[in-house]
PDB file of C-alpha atoms and ligand atoms in Angstrom:
ATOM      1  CA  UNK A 696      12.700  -4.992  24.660  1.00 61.00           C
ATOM      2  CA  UNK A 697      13.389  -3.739  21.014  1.00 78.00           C
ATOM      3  CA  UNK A 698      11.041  -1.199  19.840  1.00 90.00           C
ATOM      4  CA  UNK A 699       9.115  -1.575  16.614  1.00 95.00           C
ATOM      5  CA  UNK A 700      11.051  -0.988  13.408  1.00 96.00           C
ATOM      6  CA  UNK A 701       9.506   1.125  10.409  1.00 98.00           C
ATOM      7  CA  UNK A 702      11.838   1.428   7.611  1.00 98.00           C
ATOM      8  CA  UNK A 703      11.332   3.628   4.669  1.00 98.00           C
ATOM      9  CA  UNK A 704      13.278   2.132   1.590  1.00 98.00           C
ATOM     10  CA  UNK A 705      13.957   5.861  -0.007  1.00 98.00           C
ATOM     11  CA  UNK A 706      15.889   5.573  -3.715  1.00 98.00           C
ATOM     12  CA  UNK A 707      14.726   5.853  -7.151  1.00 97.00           C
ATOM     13  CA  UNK A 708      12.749   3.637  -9.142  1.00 97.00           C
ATOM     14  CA  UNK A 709      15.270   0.748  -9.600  1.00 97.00           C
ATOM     15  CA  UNK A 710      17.826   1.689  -6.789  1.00 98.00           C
ATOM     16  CA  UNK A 711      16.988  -2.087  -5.266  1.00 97.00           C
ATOM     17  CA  UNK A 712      14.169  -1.470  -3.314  1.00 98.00           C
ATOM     18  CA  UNK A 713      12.361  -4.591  -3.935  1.00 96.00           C
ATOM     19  CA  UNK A 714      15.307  -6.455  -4.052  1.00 96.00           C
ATOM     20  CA  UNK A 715      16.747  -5.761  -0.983  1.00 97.00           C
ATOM     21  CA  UNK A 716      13.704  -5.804   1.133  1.00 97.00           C
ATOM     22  CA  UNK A 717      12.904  -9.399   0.159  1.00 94.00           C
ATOM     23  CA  UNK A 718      16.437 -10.083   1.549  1.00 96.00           C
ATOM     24  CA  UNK A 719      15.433  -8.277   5.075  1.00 97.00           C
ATOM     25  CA  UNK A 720      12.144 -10.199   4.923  1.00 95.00           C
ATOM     26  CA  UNK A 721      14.365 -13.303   4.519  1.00 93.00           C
ATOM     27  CA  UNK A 722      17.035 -12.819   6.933  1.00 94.00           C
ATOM     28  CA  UNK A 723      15.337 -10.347   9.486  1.00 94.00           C
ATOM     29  CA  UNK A 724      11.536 -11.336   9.584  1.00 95.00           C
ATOM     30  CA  UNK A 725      10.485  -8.181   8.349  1.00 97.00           C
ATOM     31  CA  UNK A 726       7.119  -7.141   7.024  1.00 97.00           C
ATOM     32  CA  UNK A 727       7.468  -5.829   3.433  1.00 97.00           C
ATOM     33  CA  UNK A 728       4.688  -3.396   2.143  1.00 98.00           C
ATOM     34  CA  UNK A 729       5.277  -2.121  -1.245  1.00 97.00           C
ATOM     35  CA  UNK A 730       3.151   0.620  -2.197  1.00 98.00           C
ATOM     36  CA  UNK A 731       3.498  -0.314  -6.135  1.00 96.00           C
ATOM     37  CA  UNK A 732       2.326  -3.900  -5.361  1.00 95.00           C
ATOM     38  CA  UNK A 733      -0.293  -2.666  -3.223  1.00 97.00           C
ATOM     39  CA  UNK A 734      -1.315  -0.564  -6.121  1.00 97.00           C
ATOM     40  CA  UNK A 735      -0.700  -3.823  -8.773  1.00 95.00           C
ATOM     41  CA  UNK A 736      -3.131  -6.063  -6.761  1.00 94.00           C
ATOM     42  CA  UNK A 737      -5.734  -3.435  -7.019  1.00 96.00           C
ATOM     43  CA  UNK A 738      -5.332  -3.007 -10.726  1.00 94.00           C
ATOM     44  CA  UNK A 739      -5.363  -7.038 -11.517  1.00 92.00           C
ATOM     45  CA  UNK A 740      -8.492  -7.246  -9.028  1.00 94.00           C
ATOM     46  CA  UNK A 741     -10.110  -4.333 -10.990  1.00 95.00           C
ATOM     47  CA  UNK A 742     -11.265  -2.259  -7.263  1.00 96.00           C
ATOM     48  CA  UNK A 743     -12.584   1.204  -7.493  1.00 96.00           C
ATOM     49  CA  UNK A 744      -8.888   1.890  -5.933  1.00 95.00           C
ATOM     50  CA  UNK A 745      -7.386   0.049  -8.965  1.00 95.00           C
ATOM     51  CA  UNK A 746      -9.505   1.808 -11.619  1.00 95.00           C
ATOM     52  CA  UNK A 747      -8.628   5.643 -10.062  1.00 95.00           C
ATOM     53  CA  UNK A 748      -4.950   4.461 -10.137  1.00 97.00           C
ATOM     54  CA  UNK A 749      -4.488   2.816 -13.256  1.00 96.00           C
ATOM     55  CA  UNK A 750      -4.013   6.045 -15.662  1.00 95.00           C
ATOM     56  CA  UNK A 751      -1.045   7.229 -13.294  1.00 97.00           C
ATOM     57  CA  UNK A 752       0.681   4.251 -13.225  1.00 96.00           C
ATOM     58  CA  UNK A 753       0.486   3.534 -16.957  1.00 93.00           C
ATOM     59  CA  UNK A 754       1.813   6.937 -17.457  1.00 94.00           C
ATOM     60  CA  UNK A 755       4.414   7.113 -15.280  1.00 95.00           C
ATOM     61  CA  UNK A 756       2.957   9.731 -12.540  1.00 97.00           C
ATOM     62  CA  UNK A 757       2.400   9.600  -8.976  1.00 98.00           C
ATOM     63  CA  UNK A 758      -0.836   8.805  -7.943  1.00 98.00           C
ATOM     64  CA  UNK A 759      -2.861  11.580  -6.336  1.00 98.00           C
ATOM     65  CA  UNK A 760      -1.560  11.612  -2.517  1.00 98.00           C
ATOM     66  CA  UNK A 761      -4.742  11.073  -0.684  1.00 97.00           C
ATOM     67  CA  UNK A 762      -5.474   8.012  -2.538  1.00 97.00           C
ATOM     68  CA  UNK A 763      -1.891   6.676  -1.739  1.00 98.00           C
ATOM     69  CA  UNK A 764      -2.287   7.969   1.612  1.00 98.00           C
ATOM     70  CA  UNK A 765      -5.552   6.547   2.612  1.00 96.00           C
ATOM     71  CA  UNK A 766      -4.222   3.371   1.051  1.00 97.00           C
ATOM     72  CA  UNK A 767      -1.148   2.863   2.990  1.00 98.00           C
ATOM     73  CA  UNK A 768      -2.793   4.045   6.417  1.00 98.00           C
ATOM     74  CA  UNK A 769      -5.159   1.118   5.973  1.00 97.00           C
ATOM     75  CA  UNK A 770      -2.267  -1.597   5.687  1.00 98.00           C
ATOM     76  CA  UNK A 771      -0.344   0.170   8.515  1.00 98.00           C
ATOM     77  CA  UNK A 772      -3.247  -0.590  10.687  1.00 97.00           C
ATOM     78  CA  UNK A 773      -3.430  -3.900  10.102  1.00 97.00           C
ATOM     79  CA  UNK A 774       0.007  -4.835  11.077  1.00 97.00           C
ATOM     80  CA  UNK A 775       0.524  -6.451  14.317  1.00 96.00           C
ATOM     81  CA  UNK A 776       1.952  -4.535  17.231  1.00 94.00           C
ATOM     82  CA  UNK A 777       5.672  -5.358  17.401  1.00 95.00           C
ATOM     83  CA  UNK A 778       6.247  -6.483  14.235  1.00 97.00           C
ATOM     84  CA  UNK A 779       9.029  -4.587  11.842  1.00 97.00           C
ATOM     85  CA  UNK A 780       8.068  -3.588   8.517  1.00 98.00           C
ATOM     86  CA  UNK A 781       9.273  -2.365   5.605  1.00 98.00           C
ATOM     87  CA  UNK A 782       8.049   0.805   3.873  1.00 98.00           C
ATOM     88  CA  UNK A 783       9.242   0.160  -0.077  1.00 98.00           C
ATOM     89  CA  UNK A 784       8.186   2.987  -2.502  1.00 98.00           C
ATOM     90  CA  UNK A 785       6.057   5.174   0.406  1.00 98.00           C
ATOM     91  CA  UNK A 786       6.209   8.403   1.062  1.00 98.00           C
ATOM     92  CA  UNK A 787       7.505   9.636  -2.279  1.00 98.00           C
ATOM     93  CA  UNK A 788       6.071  13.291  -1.931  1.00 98.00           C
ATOM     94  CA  UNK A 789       6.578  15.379   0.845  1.00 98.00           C
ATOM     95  CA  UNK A 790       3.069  15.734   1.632  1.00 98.00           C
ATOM     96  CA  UNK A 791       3.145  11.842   2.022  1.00 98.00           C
ATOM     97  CA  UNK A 792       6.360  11.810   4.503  1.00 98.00           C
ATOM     98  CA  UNK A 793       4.474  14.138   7.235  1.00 98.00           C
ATOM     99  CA  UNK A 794       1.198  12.215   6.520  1.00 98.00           C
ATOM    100  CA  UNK A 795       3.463   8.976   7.333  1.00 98.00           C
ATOM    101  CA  UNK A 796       4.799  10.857  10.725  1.00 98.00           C
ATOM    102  CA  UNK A 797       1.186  11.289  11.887  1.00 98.00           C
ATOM    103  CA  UNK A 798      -0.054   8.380  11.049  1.00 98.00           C
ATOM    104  CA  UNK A 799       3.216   6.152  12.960  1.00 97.00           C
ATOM    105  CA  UNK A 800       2.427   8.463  15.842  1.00 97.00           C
ATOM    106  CA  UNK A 801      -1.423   7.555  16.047  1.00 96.00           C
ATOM    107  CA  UNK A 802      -0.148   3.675  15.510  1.00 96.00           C
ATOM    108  CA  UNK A 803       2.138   4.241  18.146  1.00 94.00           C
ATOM    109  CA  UNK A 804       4.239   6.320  19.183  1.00 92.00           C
ATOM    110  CA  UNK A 805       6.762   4.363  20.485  1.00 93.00           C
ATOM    111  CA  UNK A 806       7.623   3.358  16.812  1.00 96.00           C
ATOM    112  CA  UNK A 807      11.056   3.932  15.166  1.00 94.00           C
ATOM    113  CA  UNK A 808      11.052   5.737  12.001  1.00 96.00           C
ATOM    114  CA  UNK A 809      14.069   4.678  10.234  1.00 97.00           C
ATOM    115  CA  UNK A 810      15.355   5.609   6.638  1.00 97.00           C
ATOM    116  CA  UNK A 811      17.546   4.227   4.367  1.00 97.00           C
ATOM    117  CA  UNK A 812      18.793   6.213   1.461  1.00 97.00           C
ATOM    118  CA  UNK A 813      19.446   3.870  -1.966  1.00 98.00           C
ATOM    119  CA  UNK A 814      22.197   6.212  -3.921  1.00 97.00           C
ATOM    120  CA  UNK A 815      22.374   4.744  -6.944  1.00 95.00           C
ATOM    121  CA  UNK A 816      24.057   7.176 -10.447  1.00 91.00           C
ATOM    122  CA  UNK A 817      21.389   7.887 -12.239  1.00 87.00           C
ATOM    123  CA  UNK A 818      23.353   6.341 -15.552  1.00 86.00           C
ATOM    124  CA  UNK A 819      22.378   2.617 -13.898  1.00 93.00           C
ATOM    125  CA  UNK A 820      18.561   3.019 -13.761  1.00 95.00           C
ATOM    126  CA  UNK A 821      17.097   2.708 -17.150  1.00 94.00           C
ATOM    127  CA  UNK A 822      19.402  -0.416 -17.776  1.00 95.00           C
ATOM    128  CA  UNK A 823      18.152  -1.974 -14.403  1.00 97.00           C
ATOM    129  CA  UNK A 824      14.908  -0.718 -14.751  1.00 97.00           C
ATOM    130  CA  UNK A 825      13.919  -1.919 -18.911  1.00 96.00           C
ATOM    131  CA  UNK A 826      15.826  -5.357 -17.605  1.00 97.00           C
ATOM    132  CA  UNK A 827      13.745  -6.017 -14.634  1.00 97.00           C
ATOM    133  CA  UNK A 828      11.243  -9.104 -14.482  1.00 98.00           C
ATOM    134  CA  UNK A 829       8.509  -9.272 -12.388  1.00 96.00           C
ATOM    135  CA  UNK A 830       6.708 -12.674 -10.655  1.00 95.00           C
ATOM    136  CA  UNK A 831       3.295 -12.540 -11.295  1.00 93.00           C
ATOM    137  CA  UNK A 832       1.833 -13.475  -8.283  1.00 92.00           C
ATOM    138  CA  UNK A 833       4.112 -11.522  -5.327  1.00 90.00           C
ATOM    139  CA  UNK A 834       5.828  -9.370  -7.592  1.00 91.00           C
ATOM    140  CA  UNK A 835       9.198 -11.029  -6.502  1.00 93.00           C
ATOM    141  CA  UNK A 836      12.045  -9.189  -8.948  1.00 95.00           C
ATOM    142  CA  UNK A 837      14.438 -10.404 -11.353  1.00 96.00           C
ATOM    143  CA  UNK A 838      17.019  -9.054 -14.127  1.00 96.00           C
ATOM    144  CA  UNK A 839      17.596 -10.293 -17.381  1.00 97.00           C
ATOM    145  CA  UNK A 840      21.533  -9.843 -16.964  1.00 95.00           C
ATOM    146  CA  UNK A 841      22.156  -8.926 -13.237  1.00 93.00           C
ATOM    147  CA  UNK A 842      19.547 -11.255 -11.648  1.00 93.00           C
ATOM    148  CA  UNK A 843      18.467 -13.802 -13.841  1.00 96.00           C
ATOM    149  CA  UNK A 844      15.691 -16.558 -12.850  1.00 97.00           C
ATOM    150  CA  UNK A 845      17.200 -20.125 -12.270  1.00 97.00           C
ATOM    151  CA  UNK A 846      14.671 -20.851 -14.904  1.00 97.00           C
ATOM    152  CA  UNK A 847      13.558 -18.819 -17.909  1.00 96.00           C
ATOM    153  CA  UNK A 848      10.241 -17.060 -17.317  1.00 97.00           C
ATOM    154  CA  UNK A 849       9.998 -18.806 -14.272  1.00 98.00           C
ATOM    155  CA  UNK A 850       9.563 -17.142 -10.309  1.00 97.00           C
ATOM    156  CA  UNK A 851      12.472 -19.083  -8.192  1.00 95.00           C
ATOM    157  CA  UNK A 852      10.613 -18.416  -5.222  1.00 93.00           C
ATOM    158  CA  UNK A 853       7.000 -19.102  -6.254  1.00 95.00           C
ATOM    159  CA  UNK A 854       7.142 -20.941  -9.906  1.00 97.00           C
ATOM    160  CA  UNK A 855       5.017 -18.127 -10.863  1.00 96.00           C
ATOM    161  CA  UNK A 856       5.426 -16.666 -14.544  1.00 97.00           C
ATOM    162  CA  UNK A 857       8.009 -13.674 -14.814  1.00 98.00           C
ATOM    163  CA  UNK A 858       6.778 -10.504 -17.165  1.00 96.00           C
ATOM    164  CA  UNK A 859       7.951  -7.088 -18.229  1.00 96.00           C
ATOM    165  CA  UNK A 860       5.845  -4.691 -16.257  1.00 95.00           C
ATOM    166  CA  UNK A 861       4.068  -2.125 -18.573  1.00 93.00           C
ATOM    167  CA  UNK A 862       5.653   0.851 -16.769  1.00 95.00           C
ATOM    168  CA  UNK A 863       9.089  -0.930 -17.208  1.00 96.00           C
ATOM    169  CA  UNK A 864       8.962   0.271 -21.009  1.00 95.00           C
ATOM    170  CA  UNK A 865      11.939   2.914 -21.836  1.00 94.00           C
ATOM    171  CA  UNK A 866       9.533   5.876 -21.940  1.00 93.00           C
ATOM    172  CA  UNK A 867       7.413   4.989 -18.856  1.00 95.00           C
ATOM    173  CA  UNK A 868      10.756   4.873 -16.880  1.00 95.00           C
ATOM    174  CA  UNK A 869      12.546   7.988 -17.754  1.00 95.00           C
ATOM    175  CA  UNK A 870       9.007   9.812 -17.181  1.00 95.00           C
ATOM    176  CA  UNK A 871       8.967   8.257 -13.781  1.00 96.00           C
ATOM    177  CA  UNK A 872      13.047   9.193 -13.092  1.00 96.00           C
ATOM    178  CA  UNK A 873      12.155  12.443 -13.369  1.00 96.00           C
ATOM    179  CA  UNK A 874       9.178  12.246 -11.462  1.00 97.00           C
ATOM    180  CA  UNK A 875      11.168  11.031  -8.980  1.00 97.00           C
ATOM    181  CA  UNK A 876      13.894  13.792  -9.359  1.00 96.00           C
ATOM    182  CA  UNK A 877      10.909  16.388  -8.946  1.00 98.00           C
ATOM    183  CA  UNK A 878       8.481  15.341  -6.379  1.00 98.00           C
ATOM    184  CA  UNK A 879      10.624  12.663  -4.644  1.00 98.00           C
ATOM    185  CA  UNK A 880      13.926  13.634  -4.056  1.00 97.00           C
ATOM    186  CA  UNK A 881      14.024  16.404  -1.770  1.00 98.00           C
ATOM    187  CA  UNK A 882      12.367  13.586   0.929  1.00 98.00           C
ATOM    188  CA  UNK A 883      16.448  13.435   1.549  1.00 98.00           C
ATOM    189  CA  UNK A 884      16.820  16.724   2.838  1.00 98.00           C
ATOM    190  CA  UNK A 885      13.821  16.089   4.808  1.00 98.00           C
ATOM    191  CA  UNK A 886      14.804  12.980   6.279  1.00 97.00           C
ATOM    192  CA  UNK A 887      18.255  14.072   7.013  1.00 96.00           C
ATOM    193  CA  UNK A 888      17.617  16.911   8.798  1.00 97.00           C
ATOM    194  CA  UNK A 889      15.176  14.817  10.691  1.00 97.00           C
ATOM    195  CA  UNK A 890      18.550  13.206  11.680  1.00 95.00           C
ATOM    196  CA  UNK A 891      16.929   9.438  10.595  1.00 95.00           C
ATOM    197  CA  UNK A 892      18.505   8.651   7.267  1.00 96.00           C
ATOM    198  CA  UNK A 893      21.340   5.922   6.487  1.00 95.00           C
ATOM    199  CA  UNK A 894      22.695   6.140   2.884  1.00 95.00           C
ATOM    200  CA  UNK A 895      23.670   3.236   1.664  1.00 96.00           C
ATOM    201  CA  UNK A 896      25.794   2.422  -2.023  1.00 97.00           C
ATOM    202  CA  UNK A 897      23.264   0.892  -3.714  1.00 97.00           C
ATOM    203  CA  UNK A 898      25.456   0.949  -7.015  1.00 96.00           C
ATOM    204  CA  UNK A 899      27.507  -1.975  -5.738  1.00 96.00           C
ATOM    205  CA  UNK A 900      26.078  -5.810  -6.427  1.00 95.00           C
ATOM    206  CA  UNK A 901      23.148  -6.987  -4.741  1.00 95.00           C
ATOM    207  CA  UNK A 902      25.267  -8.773  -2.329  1.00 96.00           C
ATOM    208  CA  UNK A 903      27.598  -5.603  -1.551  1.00 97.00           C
ATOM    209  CA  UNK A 904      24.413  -3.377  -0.980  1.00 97.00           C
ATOM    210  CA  UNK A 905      22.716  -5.869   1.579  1.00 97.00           C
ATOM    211  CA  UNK A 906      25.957  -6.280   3.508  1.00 96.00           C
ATOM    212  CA  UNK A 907      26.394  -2.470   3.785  1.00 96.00           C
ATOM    213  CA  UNK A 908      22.495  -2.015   4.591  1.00 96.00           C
ATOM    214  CA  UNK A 909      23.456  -5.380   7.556  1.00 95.00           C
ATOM    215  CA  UNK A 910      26.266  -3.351   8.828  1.00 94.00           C
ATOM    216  CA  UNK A 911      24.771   0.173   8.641  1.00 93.00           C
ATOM    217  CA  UNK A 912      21.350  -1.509  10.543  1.00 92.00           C
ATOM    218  CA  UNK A 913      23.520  -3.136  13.417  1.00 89.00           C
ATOM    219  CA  UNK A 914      25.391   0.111  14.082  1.00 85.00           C
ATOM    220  CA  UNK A 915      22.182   2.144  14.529  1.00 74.00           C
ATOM    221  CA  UNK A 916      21.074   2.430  18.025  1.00 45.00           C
ATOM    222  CA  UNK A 917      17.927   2.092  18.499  1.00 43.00           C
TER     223      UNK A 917
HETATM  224  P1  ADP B1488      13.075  -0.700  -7.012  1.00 80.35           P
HETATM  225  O1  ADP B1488      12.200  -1.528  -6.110  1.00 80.35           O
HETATM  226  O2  ADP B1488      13.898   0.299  -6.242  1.00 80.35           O
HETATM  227  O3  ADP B1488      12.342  -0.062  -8.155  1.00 80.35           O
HETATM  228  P2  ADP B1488      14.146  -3.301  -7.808  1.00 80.35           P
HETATM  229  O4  ADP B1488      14.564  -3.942  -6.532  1.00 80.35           O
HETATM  230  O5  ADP B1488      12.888  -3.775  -8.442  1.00 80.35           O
HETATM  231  O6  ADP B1488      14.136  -1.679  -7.646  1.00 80.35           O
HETATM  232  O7  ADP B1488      15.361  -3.461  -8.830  1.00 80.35           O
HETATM  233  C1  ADP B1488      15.263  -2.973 -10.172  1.00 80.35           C
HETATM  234  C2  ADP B1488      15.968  -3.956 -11.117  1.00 80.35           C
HETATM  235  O8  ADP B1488      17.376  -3.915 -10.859  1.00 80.35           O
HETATM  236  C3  ADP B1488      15.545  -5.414 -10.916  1.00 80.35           C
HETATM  237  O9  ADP B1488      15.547  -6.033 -12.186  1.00 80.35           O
HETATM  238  C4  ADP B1488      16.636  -6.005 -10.013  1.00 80.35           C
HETATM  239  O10 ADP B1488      16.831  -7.401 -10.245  1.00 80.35           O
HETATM  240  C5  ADP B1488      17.861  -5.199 -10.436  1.00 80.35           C
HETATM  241  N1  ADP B1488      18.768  -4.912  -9.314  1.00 80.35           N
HETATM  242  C6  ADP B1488      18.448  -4.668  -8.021  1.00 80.35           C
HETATM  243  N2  ADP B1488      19.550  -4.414  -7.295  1.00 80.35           N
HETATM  244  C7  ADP B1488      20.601  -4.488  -8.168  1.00 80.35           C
HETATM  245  C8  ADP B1488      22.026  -4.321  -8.029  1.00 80.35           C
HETATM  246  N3  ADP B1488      22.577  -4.006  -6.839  1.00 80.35           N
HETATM  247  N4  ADP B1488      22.790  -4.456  -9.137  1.00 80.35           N
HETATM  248  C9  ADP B1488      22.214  -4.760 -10.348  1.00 80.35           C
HETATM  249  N5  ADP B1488      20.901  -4.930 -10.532  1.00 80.35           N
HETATM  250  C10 ADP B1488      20.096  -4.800  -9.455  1.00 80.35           C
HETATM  251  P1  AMP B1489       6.726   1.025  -7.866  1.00 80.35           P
HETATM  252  O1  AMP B1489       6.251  -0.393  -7.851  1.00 80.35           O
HETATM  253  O2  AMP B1489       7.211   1.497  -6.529  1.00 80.35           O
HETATM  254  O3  AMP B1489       7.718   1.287  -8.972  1.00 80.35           O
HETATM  255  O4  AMP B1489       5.434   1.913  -8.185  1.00 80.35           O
HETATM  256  C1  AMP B1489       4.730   1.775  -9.407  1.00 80.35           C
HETATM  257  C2  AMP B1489       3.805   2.958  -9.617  1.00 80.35           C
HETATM  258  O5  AMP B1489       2.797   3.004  -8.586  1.00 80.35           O
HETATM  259  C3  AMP B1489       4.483   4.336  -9.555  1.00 80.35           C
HETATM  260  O6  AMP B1489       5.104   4.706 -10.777  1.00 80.35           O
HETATM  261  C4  AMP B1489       3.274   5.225  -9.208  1.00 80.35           C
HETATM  262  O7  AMP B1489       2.447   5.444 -10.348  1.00 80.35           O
HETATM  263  C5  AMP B1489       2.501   4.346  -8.243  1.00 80.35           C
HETATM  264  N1  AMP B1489       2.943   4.582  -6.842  1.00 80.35           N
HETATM  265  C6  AMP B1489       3.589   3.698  -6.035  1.00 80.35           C
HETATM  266  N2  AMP B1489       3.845   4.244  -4.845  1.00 80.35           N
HETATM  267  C7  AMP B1489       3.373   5.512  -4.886  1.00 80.35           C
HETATM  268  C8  AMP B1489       3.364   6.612  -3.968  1.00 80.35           C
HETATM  269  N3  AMP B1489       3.912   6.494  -2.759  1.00 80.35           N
HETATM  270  N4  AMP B1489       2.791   7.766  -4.374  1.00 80.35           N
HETATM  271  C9  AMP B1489       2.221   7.885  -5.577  1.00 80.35           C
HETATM  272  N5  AMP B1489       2.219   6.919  -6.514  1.00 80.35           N
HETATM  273  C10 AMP B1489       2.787   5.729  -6.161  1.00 80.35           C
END
């Protein structure tokens, strides 16, 4: 039997994250858990979680790691044994990556930790990032230009109404590409000397990326 899959979507904000884990949730029954949308749902349902993390998000920051951390260690328990999920915006600090190791290896241990690497030049962000369009109720992504809806305004998977997230403004997103050049980016050196990272070209189309993540996936033995 297969063991149980946990892979960490690493890349900066806009590198195709979302995007390419709803295609492994389509094609390979994954579990996606997006930190972000975890912290989203919080905010709309005004929790005590949501109201501690709104002032980070709005501005750009990280929020503070033991909130994240407790936060994401509660999901991870509830997932069913055997099932493979996705990890999409967690750990982005490095605190948060050996948090993640301990908390897989109280799960259990028999887990794989698996990483894929989103390169993306740093030139392609903002555009994809001030373009992107966001279903309301699953937070399903779109782009004005790359990735339009079938309809305007309009979720094609849910019929739910598309918006600009806040932190999607220009000035929100460079803060939080540098954040992510700061307290996120040396998770690669990490990871790869951990000898568990795949990069993949995520500068390619969507369709080019999630063929090279297929390929790179199958070739992995796990
Ligand atoms: P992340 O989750 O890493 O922040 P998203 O998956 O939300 O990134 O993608 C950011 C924006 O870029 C979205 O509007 C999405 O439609 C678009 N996008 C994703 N992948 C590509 C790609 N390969 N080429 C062009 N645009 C893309
Ligand atoms: P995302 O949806 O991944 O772009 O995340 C949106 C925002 O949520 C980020 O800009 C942070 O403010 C916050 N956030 C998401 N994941 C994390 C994390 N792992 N650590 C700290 N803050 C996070």
């Amino acid at each position: 039997m297969s063991r149980q899959i946990c892979l960490i979507l690493l890349g900066p904000p806009g590198a195709g994250k979302g995007t390419q884990a709803e295609i492994l949730v389509e094609e390979k029954g994954f579990l996606h858990i997006s930190s972000g949308e975890l912290f989203r749902r919080n905010l709309e349902n005004e929790t005590e979680l949501g109201k501690k993390a709104g002032q980070y998000i709005d501005a750009g920051e990280l929020v503070p790691d033991e909130i994240t951390i407790s936060m994401v260690e509660n999901r991870i328990r509830e997932i069913d044994s055997g099932t493979d999920f996705i990890l999409d915006g967690f750990p982005r600090t490095l605190v948060q990556a050996k948090a993640l190791k301990e908390i897989l290896a109280d799960y259990d241990p028999d887990v794989d930790e698996v990483v894929l690497y989103l390169h993306v030049p740093y030139s392609e962000l903002i555009e994809r990032l001030t373009g992107r369009l966001t279903c309301r109720a699953h937070g399903h992504v779109f782009h004005k230009k790359y990735n339009p809806p079938q309809e305007q305004g309009v979720c094609d998977y849910d019929g739910s109404e598309l918006y600009q997230r806040e932190d999607d403004q220009l000035e929100t997103v460079k803060n939080r590409v540098d954040v992510y050049m700061e307290k996120t980016e040396p998770l690669i050196a990490y990871y790869r000397e951990r000898g568990i990272l795949l990069q993949v070209d995520a500068g390619q189309d969507v369709e080019g990326v999630a063929s090279e993540i297929e390929s790179k996936l199958e070739k992995k033995q796990w």
